[in-house]
Amino acid sequence: MPERIRFRLPMSTVSSPRFALYLAPPPADPLSQAAARWLGHDPETGRSYQPEPAAGLAAARIAALTEAPRRYGFHATLKPPFRLAEGCDEARLIVALERFTMVRRPLRLPPLKLAKIGGFFALVPSAPSEEIQALAADCVRDFDHLRAPPSEQELARRRAARLTPRQEEYLLQWGYPYVMEEFRLHFTLTGDVPDAAESAALERHLQAMTARFTRTEYRVDDICLFVQTAPDRPFRIAGRYPLGG
């Protein structure tokens, strides 16, 4: 049976929470544990970890370079963060997610590999997967009626990335520019790393850190519901919903 919400939203939450549909390795998976320690946040338990020096960089610099992905926890996006539409509540979202996952089967992705996307490092599938592209597109479409429109501030933040015309179209239609054929599955490991020397050092370190996780297929057995209860709080895994029930 699908796991239910693991914690309830606090009554003191001032702003409406944000939800997201992500992939994340199981909590017992060594990749999950290694990534949580690297990023400094475990979205499964909420535990925080102190940064450690790495790649010849001080702990404070590692903390700065992982600050952006730390808020989200180790994950790959299927349906990007959204607030619930007016008249929709958490229970309705969960029912929709249970129905969605019940009729879909588990997937196997090609082994992951380290890559630099723009200015940040991530683990990505080593070969294209039509199945994961289709699953992500279905997540975007099938849950869109539950999504509130993004605010003007959120739109402006996305547009700061100098979107292409197609990405702008998707931003207006789906609330996020990197969907459909613009989608690329990735598990983020750093924020932007503009310095060439730091980038080279981090690449060597991350290659060694992730080498043992890039030798076998990546199993996609469930979809995780992530929730952020307030803008200053990190995302947490609220529940895991097995594909195929």
XYZ file of N, CA and C in Angstrom:
735
model
N 0.834 -1.197 0.000
C 0.000 0.000 0.000
C 0.868 1.246 0.000
N 0.418 2.344 -0.663
C 1.208 3.568 -0.649
C 1.371 4.105 0.753
N 2.521 4.685 1.013
C 2.749 5.307 2.306
C 1.969 6.606 2.382
N 1.342 6.840 3.522
C 0.584 8.066 3.702
C 1.504 9.206 4.095
N 0.923 10.398 4.151
C 1.695 11.563 4.574
C 2.346 11.263 5.916
N 3.616 11.526 6.022
C 4.366 11.163 7.228
C 4.280 12.209 8.318
N 3.950 13.421 7.949
C 3.789 14.458 8.952
C 2.743 15.438 8.462
N 2.037 16.050 9.378
C 1.002 17.010 9.034
C 1.579 18.402 8.989
N 1.002 19.227 8.115
C 1.472 20.595 8.025
C 1.182 21.319 9.325
N 2.152 22.057 9.879
C 1.934 22.732 11.149
C 0.844 23.784 11.045
N 0.046 23.893 12.094
C -1.039 24.853 12.098
C -0.537 26.281 12.021
N 0.751 26.487 12.403
C 1.307 27.827 12.429
C 1.828 28.277 11.065
N 1.707 27.410 10.042
C 2.197 27.777 8.723
C 1.485 29.033 8.241
N 2.258 30.074 7.908
C 1.684 31.351 7.504
C 1.338 31.322 6.020
N 2.289 30.999 5.180
C 2.041 30.946 3.750
C 1.613 29.547 3.351
N 0.996 29.440 2.177
C 0.560 28.131 1.729
C 1.776 27.282 1.386
N 1.739 26.003 1.707
C 2.887 25.135 1.433
C 3.055 24.901 -0.058
N 4.250 24.500 -0.424
C 4.527 24.084 -1.796
C 4.725 22.574 -1.825
N 4.209 21.944 -2.856
C 4.354 20.514 -3.057
C 5.137 20.275 -4.347
N 5.733 19.106 -4.450
C 6.452 18.728 -5.664
C 6.443 17.217 -5.786
N 6.516 16.733 -7.017
C 6.641 15.299 -7.278
C 8.052 15.038 -7.779
N 8.786 14.271 -6.994
C 10.203 14.040 -7.249
C 10.506 12.550 -7.251
N 11.632 12.207 -7.831
C 12.260 10.903 -7.609
C 13.335 11.078 -6.557
N 13.459 10.110 -5.673
C 14.519 10.108 -4.670
C 14.826 8.663 -4.314
N 16.101 8.303 -4.195
C 16.433 6.924 -3.844
C 15.888 6.572 -2.466
N 15.616 5.294 -2.205
C 15.093 4.883 -0.902
C 16.026 5.293 0.234
N 15.485 5.479 1.431
C 16.319 5.955 2.539
C 17.472 5.028 2.887
N 17.321 3.730 2.661
C 18.405 2.790 2.967
C 19.439 2.695 1.854
N 19.176 3.317 0.728
C 20.105 3.279 -0.400
C 21.357 4.080 -0.044
N 22.547 3.521 -0.219
C 23.775 4.275 0.072
C 23.871 5.587 -0.683
N 23.288 5.667 -1.883
C 23.290 6.921 -2.629
C 22.509 7.992 -1.881
N 21.363 7.631 -1.321
C 20.571 8.575 -0.549
C 21.358 9.098 0.642
N 22.046 8.207 1.338
C 22.797 8.598 2.527
C 23.996 9.468 2.166
N 24.708 9.095 1.108
C 25.866 9.885 0.698
C 25.449 11.274 0.234
N 24.368 11.352 -0.520
C 23.900 12.638 -1.021
C 23.402 13.530 0.106
N 22.734 12.938 1.104
C 22.254 13.734 2.236
C 23.422 14.352 2.995
N 24.465 13.594 3.193
C 25.635 14.126 3.893
C 26.342 15.188 3.058
N 26.392 14.978 1.755
C 27.044 15.953 0.880
C 26.275 17.276 0.849
N 24.952 17.187 0.685
C 24.148 18.403 0.603
C 23.894 19.032 1.969
N 23.956 18.221 3.032
C 23.724 18.746 4.372
C 22.290 18.666 4.832
N 21.437 17.951 4.088
C 20.020 17.832 4.459
C 19.474 16.513 3.960
N 18.800 15.789 4.842
C 18.127 14.538 4.487
C 16.632 14.803 4.425
N 16.027 14.832 3.246
C 14.595 15.146 3.165
C 13.707 14.046 3.724
N 14.259 12.846 3.881
C 13.485 11.732 4.432
C 13.263 11.914 5.934
N 14.293 12.299 6.656
C 14.226 12.401 8.113
C 14.208 13.836 8.614
N 14.625 14.767 7.773
C 14.760 16.152 8.205
C 16.088 16.444 8.878
N 16.940 15.445 8.961
C 18.219 15.630 9.643
C 19.150 16.530 8.845
N 19.895 17.377 9.553
C 20.900 18.234 8.934
C 22.292 17.685 9.233
N 23.212 17.930 8.304
C 24.596 17.505 8.463
C 25.508 18.715 8.301
N 26.565 18.753 9.092
C 27.534 19.816 8.970
C 28.418 19.565 7.750
N 28.693 20.611 6.965
C 29.565 20.421 5.798
C 30.979 20.054 6.222
N 31.657 19.344 5.344
C 33.042 18.961 5.593
C 33.920 19.456 4.453
N 35.188 19.722 4.715
C 36.090 20.135 3.637
C 36.153 19.053 2.561
N 36.271 19.478 1.319
C 36.351 18.527 0.209
C 36.981 19.216 -0.995
N 37.637 18.450 -1.797
C 38.231 18.939 -3.045
C 39.163 20.124 -2.814
N 39.817 20.141 -1.657
C 40.707 21.245 -1.339
C 39.994 22.515 -0.953
N 38.678 22.449 -0.760
C 37.868 23.608 -0.400
C 37.449 23.514 1.058
N 37.370 24.652 1.720
C 36.971 24.689 3.120
C 35.505 24.290 3.260
N 35.149 23.866 4.453
C 33.771 23.448 4.714
C 32.784 24.570 4.408
N 33.144 25.795 4.729
C 32.248 26.920 4.475
C 31.988 27.103 2.983
N 33.020 26.851 2.165
C 32.839 26.986 0.719
C 31.972 25.861 0.174
N 32.160 24.651 0.684
C 31.292 23.539 0.289
C 29.847 23.850 0.655
N 29.639 24.418 1.841
C 28.288 24.783 2.266
C 27.676 25.796 1.309
N 28.470 26.766 0.870
C 27.963 27.780 -0.050
C 27.622 27.179 -1.413
N 28.456 26.260 -1.889
C 28.245 25.667 -3.210
C 27.074 24.686 -3.231
N 26.661 24.205 -2.072
C 25.528 23.271 -2.005
C 24.286 23.912 -1.397
N 24.337 25.211 -1.175
C 23.215 25.889 -0.493
C 21.905 25.758 -1.270
N 21.940 25.998 -2.575
C 20.704 25.963 -3.357
C 20.053 24.576 -3.357
N 20.774 23.495 -3.716
C 20.113 22.180 -3.701
C 19.798 21.675 -2.303
N 20.473 22.207 -1.277
C 20.199 21.755 0.092
C 18.740 21.990 0.471
N 18.142 23.068 0.015
C 16.761 23.393 0.378
C 15.781 22.338 -0.104
N 16.148 21.652 -1.182
C 15.232 20.688 -1.785
C 15.538 19.247 -1.394
N 16.771 18.979 -0.989
C 17.169 17.604 -0.746
C 17.506 16.919 -2.054
N 18.157 15.781 -1.971
C 18.588 15.053 -3.166
C 17.361 14.503 -3.877
N 17.197 14.877 -5.148
C 15.992 14.500 -5.877
C 16.191 14.731 -7.356
N 15.274 14.196 -8.146
C 15.123 14.537 -9.552
C 13.668 14.954 -9.758
N 13.466 16.044 -10.454
C 12.132 16.632 -10.601
C 11.298 15.897 -11.644
N 10.039 15.624 -11.284
C 9.020 15.204 -12.243
C 7.994 16.325 -12.428
N 7.394 16.757 -11.327
C 6.484 17.908 -11.315
C 7.092 18.941 -10.383
N 7.510 20.093 -10.900
C 8.214 21.079 -10.072
C 7.317 21.674 -8.995
N 7.920 22.321 -8.000
C 7.148 22.834 -6.856
C 5.981 23.727 -7.273
N 4.853 23.533 -6.592
C 3.645 24.308 -6.876
C 2.816 24.440 -5.599
N 2.025 25.481 -5.568
C 1.020 25.649 -4.513
C -0.307 25.126 -5.020
N -1.148 24.679 -4.110
C -2.420 24.095 -4.509
C -3.390 25.164 -4.993
N -4.157 24.797 -5.991
C -5.163 25.699 -6.528
C -6.252 25.962 -5.499
N -6.943 27.055 -5.684
C -8.043 27.387 -4.782
C -9.087 26.277 -4.815
N -9.519 25.847 -3.648
C -10.497 24.777 -3.546
C -9.886 23.389 -3.488
N -8.566 23.281 -3.669
C -7.876 21.992 -3.600
C -7.156 21.876 -2.263
N -7.111 20.686 -1.705
C -6.406 20.492 -0.449
C -5.448 19.304 -0.562
N -4.709 19.082 0.518
C -3.704 18.023 0.559
C -4.307 16.650 0.291
N -5.478 16.394 0.846
C -6.113 15.087 0.683
C -6.437 14.806 -0.784
N -6.902 15.810 -1.491
C -7.227 15.637 -2.912
C -5.968 15.358 -3.714
N -4.882 16.019 -3.376
C -3.614 15.764 -4.055
C -3.158 14.327 -3.837
N -3.289 13.841 -2.611
C -2.849 12.482 -2.297
C -3.690 11.454 -3.053
N -4.996 11.656 -3.102
C -5.858 10.732 -3.845
C -5.454 10.701 -5.311
N -5.199 11.868 -5.885
C -4.782 11.931 -7.283
C -3.455 11.213 -7.497
N -2.543 11.356 -6.553
C -1.239 10.713 -6.676
C -1.365 9.194 -6.538
N -2.210 8.736 -5.635
C -2.422 7.288 -5.491
C -2.988 6.691 -6.773
N -3.946 7.376 -7.372
C -4.541 6.884 -8.617
C -3.526 6.908 -9.754
N -2.720 7.929 -9.790
C -1.717 8.073 -10.845
C -0.696 6.951 -10.787
N -0.156 6.689 -9.613
C 0.902 5.680 -9.491
C 0.367 4.253 -9.616
N -0.898 4.043 -9.261
C -1.456 2.698 -9.287
C -1.419 2.079 -10.674
N -1.567 2.894 -11.711
C -1.700 2.355 -13.063
C -0.407 2.470 -13.865
N 0.694 2.778 -13.194
C 1.979 2.874 -13.877
C 2.960 1.868 -13.288
N 3.843 1.393 -14.110
C 4.753 0.334 -13.674
C 6.120 0.916 -13.320
N 6.882 0.217 -12.495
C 8.251 0.650 -12.188
C 9.106 0.743 -13.451
N 10.119 1.587 -13.376
C 11.011 1.800 -14.513
C 12.443 1.457 -14.123
N 13.237 1.215 -15.133
C 14.671 1.046 -14.936
C 15.377 2.023 -15.864
N 16.197 2.879 -15.297
C 16.944 3.850 -16.083
C 18.357 3.350 -16.329
N 18.988 3.818 -17.387
C 20.416 3.500 -17.578
C 21.214 3.988 -16.379
N 22.399 3.454 -16.145
C 23.220 3.917 -15.022
C 23.388 5.437 -15.061
N 23.480 6.027 -13.887
C 23.686 7.461 -13.790
C 25.143 7.799 -14.073
N 25.387 9.046 -14.437
C 26.748 9.539 -14.619
C 26.805 10.988 -14.139
N 27.984 11.435 -13.771
C 28.164 12.824 -13.353
C 28.222 13.710 -14.594
N 27.545 14.838 -14.527
C 27.551 15.783 -15.639
C 27.489 17.194 -15.080
N 27.929 18.141 -15.873
C 27.763 19.551 -15.530
C 26.718 20.132 -16.466
N 25.649 20.657 -15.880
C 24.539 21.228 -16.643
C 24.574 22.732 -16.425
N 24.895 23.468 -17.470
C 25.089 24.899 -17.249
C 26.259 25.083 -16.304
N 25.965 25.609 -15.119
C 27.036 25.838 -14.163
C 27.044 24.901 -12.978
N 26.118 23.919 -12.909
C 26.033 23.063 -11.730
C 26.258 21.604 -12.077
N 26.653 20.824 -11.046
C 26.890 19.406 -11.211
C 25.657 18.606 -10.803
N 25.443 17.498 -11.517
C 24.303 16.631 -11.228
C 24.605 15.233 -11.726
N 23.850 14.271 -11.218
C 23.844 12.920 -11.761
C 22.705 12.818 -12.760
N 22.993 12.302 -13.936
C 21.994 12.193 -14.993
C 22.053 10.791 -15.585
N 20.980 10.324 -16.219
C 21.047 9.029 -16.896
C 22.112 9.049 -17.991
N 22.817 7.953 -18.124
C 23.917 7.881 -19.095
C 23.428 7.685 -20.525
N 22.141 7.466 -20.694
C 21.544 7.333 -22.023
C 20.106 7.825 -21.951
N 19.541 8.263 -23.067
C 18.150 8.746 -23.052
C 17.178 7.649 -22.633
N 16.065 8.081 -22.029
C 15.015 7.146 -21.624
C 13.664 7.744 -22.005
N 13.015 7.148 -23.004
C 11.694 7.619 -23.404
C 10.681 7.419 -22.278
N 10.883 6.362 -21.481
C 9.927 6.073 -20.413
C 9.929 7.173 -19.354
N 11.110 7.650 -18.960
C 11.135 8.678 -17.923
C 10.661 10.008 -18.485
N 10.921 10.269 -19.752
C 10.401 11.491 -20.379
C 8.875 11.463 -20.374
N 8.303 10.306 -20.674
C 6.848 10.182 -20.701
C 6.255 10.309 -19.301
N 6.921 9.707 -18.313
C 6.423 9.801 -16.942
C 6.432 11.248 -16.464
N 7.501 11.968 -16.733
C 7.584 13.363 -16.320
C 6.518 14.202 -17.015
N 6.314 13.981 -18.301
C 5.293 14.733 -19.031
C 3.901 14.442 -18.476
N 3.640 13.183 -18.142
C 2.343 12.830 -17.550
C 2.154 13.514 -16.202
N 3.223 13.585 -15.396
C 3.124 14.260 -14.102
C 2.783 15.739 -14.281
N 3.429 16.367 -15.241
C 3.163 17.782 -15.497
C 1.708 17.988 -15.900
N 1.225 17.170 -16.826
C -0.133 17.350 -17.351
C -1.210 16.932 -16.339
N -1.045 15.736 -15.767
C -2.132 15.144 -14.990
C -2.397 15.849 -13.668
N -1.398 16.552 -13.139
C -1.584 17.238 -11.862
C -1.736 18.748 -12.030
N -1.794 19.194 -13.263
C -1.794 20.642 -13.468
C -3.075 21.303 -12.979
N -4.187 20.575 -12.997
C -5.441 21.178 -12.519
C -5.422 21.424 -11.015
N -4.458 20.840 -10.313
C -4.339 21.048 -8.863
C -3.374 22.188 -8.534
N -2.754 22.774 -9.526
C -1.695 23.773 -9.333
C -2.238 25.186 -9.406
N -1.883 25.998 -8.417
C -2.200 27.422 -8.472
C -1.239 28.109 -9.435
N -1.659 29.171 -10.129
C -0.744 29.890 -11.026
C 0.432 30.468 -10.247
N 1.607 30.533 -10.853
C 2.756 31.131 -10.159
C 2.556 32.627 -9.975
N 3.182 33.164 -8.952
C 3.107 34.600 -8.700
C 3.973 35.350 -9.712
N 3.800 36.659 -9.773
C 4.627 37.474 -10.665
C 6.095 37.392 -10.259
N 6.350 37.301 -8.950
C 7.733 37.170 -8.480
C 8.345 35.858 -8.951
N 7.570 34.777 -8.912
C 8.078 33.484 -9.374
C 8.333 33.496 -10.877
N 7.443 34.133 -11.624
C 7.650 34.234 -13.065
C 8.912 35.032 -13.380
N 9.101 36.140 -12.666
C 10.281 36.972 -12.896
C 11.558 36.219 -12.589
N 11.537 35.408 -11.532
C 12.725 34.635 -11.167
C 13.072 33.628 -12.265
N 12.071 32.991 -12.835
C 12.325 32.042 -13.920
C 12.844 32.760 -15.162
N 12.285 33.910 -15.443
C 12.676 34.633 -16.660
C 14.089 35.201 -16.563
N 14.604 35.304 -15.355
C 15.974 35.799 -15.200
C 16.981 34.873 -15.860
N 16.587 33.638 -16.143
C 17.477 32.662 -16.785
C 17.525 32.820 -18.298
N 16.906 33.882 -18.826
C 16.916 34.144 -20.269
C 16.333 32.966 -21.039
N 15.061 32.772 -20.879
C 14.369 31.636 -21.472
C 14.250 31.774 -22.989
N 14.214 30.642 -23.640
C 13.917 30.616 -25.068
C 12.414 30.863 -25.257
N 11.980 31.172 -26.464
C 10.542 31.343 -26.695
C 9.725 30.115 -26.280
N 10.228 28.913 -26.567
C 9.480 27.707 -26.170
C 9.425 27.578 -24.648
N 10.521 27.870 -23.978
C 10.525 27.807 -22.517
C 9.580 28.844 -21.909
N 9.512 30.013 -22.498
C 8.560 31.028 -22.043
C 7.124 30.534 -22.230
N 6.870 29.885 -23.338
C 5.545 29.315 -23.579
C 5.188 28.289 -22.509
N 6.132 27.426 -22.192
C 5.876 26.409 -21.180
C 5.724 27.030 -19.790
N 6.488 28.067 -19.515
C 6.350 28.756 -18.228
C 4.927 29.263 -18.042
N 4.360 29.861 -19.084
C 2.999 30.391 -18.990
C 1.959 29.271 -18.955
N 2.227 28.192 -19.680
C 1.243 27.109 -19.747
C 1.289 26.188 -18.537
N 2.510 25.847 -18.099
C 2.674 24.828 -17.072
C 3.289 25.357 -15.777
N 3.670 26.629 -15.741
C 4.261 27.195 -14.533
C 5.734 26.911 -14.361
N 6.353 26.295 -15.373
C 7.764 25.905 -15.293
C 8.287 25.771 -16.713
N 9.484 26.284 -17.002
C 9.952 26.291 -18.394
C 10.569 24.997 -18.891
N 11.042 24.144 -17.973
C 11.829 22.978 -18.393
C 10.991 21.706 -18.329
N 9.988 21.641 -19.175
C 9.091 20.486 -19.219
C 9.003 19.991 -20.651
N 8.321 18.858 -20.827
C 8.143 18.235 -22.132
C 9.516 18.005 -22.791
N 9.739 18.457 -24.017
C 11.029 18.168 -24.649
C 12.173 18.975 -24.050
N 11.851 19.981 -23.215
C 12.874 20.751 -22.523
C 13.326 20.063 -21.233
N 12.658 18.992 -20.864
C 12.948 18.294 -19.612
C 14.194 17.424 -19.753
N 15.025 17.461 -18.721
C 16.178 16.559 -18.627
C 16.286 16.098 -17.188
N 16.105 14.815 -16.955
C 16.166 14.292 -15.595
C 17.548 14.498 -15.006
N 17.606 15.019 -13.783
C 18.906 15.206 -13.128
C 18.739 15.265 -11.621
N 19.712 14.725 -10.925
C 19.799 14.770 -9.466
C 20.887 15.789 -9.119
N 20.488 16.951 -8.641
C 21.426 18.057 -8.454
C 22.343 17.830 -7.259
N 23.617 18.153 -7.451
C 24.626 17.993 -6.405
C 25.248 19.312 -5.950
N 25.170 20.342 -6.778
C 25.736 21.642 -6.406
C 24.883 22.749 -6.982
N 25.124 23.961 -6.486
C 24.635 25.140 -7.161
C 25.608 25.526 -8.246
N 25.502 26.749 -8.724
C 26.387 27.215 -9.785
C 27.833 27.267 -9.291
N 28.744 26.757 -10.109
C 30.175 26.753 -9.787
C 30.900 27.494 -10.913
N 30.984 28.817 -10.840
C 31.537 29.584 -11.960
C 33.055 29.547 -12.063
N 33.746 29.318 -10.952
C 35.200 29.345 -10.965
C 35.746 28.060 -11.596
N 36.614 28.207 -12.590
C 37.113 27.045 -13.332
C 37.928 26.100 -12.460
N 38.773 26.646 -11.588
C 39.600 25.794 -10.730
C 38.736 25.034 -9.733
N 37.763 25.730 -9.124
C 36.852 25.050 -8.206
C 36.051 23.984 -8.936
N 35.608 24.295 -10.127
C 34.812 23.349 -10.899
C 35.607 22.082 -11.189
N 36.854 22.237 -11.581
C 37.679 21.063 -11.876
C 37.920 20.224 -10.636
N 38.194 20.892 -9.513
C 38.433 20.170 -8.262
C 37.171 19.445 -7.805
N 36.030 20.116 -7.914
C 34.771 19.489 -7.514
C 34.425 18.313 -8.426
N 34.687 18.463 -9.699
C 34.389 17.364 -10.613
C 35.181 16.114 -10.236
N 36.454 16.274 -9.932
C 37.248 15.113 -9.516
C 36.692 14.506 -8.235
N 36.347 15.364 -7.270
C 35.830 14.869 -6.000
C 34.501 14.149 -6.195
N 33.598 14.747 -6.957
C 32.272 14.157 -7.133
C 32.335 12.884 -7.972
N 33.257 12.825 -8.925
C 33.432 11.583 -9.680
C 33.807 10.446 -8.748
N 34.745 10.712 -7.837
C 35.158 9.671 -6.888
C 34.031 9.336 -5.913
N 33.299 10.361 -5.460
C 32.241 10.155 -4.469
C 31.085 9.342 -5.035
N 30.785 9.525 -6.319
C 29.605 8.884 -6.906
C 29.926 7.658 -7.753
N 31.213 7.301 -7.873
C 31.611 6.228 -8.794
C 30.847 4.931 -8.546
N 30.678 4.567 -7.284
C 30.027 3.272 -7.010
C 28.528 3.290 -7.295
N 27.954 4.495 -7.488
C 26.520 4.592 -7.762
C 26.222 4.701 -9.256
N 27.243 4.584 -10.082
C 27.065 4.783 -11.520
C 27.347 3.511 -12.313
N 27.277 2.378 -11.645
C 27.648 1.113 -12.297
C 26.448 0.231 -12.631
N 25.307 0.550 -12.074
C 24.126 -0.277 -12.297
C 22.944 0.602 -12.689
N 21.885 -0.021 -13.174
C 20.663 0.704 -13.509
C 20.121 1.443 -12.290
N 19.415 2.531 -12.546
C 18.735 3.247 -11.468
C 17.274 2.813 -11.466
N 16.822 2.308 -10.347
C 15.457 1.797 -10.229
C 14.505 2.940 -9.857
N 13.420 3.034 -10.601
C 12.357 3.995 -10.286
C 11.144 3.179 -9.853
N 11.001 3.013 -8.559
C 9.933 2.182 -8.008
C 8.791 2.990 -7.400
N 9.028 4.273 -7.159
C 7.970 5.077 -6.556
C 8.148 6.542 -6.937
N 7.129 7.326 -6.644
C 7.170 8.774 -6.781
C 7.029 9.366 -5.386
N 7.878 10.317 -5.090
C 7.873 10.942 -3.765
C 7.102 12.256 -3.797
N 6.262 12.437 -2.799
C 5.598 13.719 -2.596
C 6.439 14.516 -1.609
N 7.012 15.616 -2.075
C 7.793 16.514 -1.239
C 6.922 17.700 -0.834
N 7.184 18.259 0.334
C 6.433 19.429 0.796
C 7.378 20.412 1.475
N 7.150 21.677 1.215
C 7.849 22.762 1.894
C 6.796 23.569 2.652
N 6.880 23.567 3.956
C 5.821 24.170 4.768
C 5.907 25.679 4.866
N 7.071 26.251 4.598
C 7.251 27.700 4.667
C 8.472 28.056 3.825
N 8.549 29.289 3.300
C 9.661 29.647 2.415
C 11.045 29.469 3.032
N 11.140 29.571 4.353
C 12.451 29.442 4.992
C 12.729 28.025 5.480
N 11.875 27.078 5.115
C 12.047 25.698 5.538
C 12.477 24.833 4.356
N 13.291 23.791 4.589
C 13.661 22.885 3.498
C 12.498 21.959 3.142
N 12.563 21.393 1.959
C 11.566 20.403 1.552
C 11.778 19.106 2.328
N 10.676 18.416 2.594
C 10.699 17.103 3.233
C 9.913 16.116 2.382
N 10.260 14.855 2.483
C 9.471 13.816 1.828
C 8.257 13.531 2.704
N 7.079 13.810 2.146
C 5.846 13.588 2.890
C 5.326 12.154 2.716
N 5.637 11.527 1.600
C 5.213 10.158 1.380
C 5.798 9.604 0.101
N 5.890 8.270 0.038
C 6.345 7.575 -1.155
C 5.185 6.749 -1.702
N 4.972 6.828 -3.019
C 3.832 6.179 -3.638
C 4.328 5.225 -4.717
N 4.268 3.906 -4.438
C 4.854 2.906 -5.340
C 4.170 2.887 -6.709
N 4.954 2.788 -7.746
C 4.412 2.599 -9.081
C 3.832 1.184 -9.179
N 2.631 1.102 -9.609
C 1.951 -0.182 -9.657
C 1.252 -0.534 -8.365
N 1.278 0.380 -7.394
C 0.590 0.158 -6.124
C 1.327 -0.777 -5.214
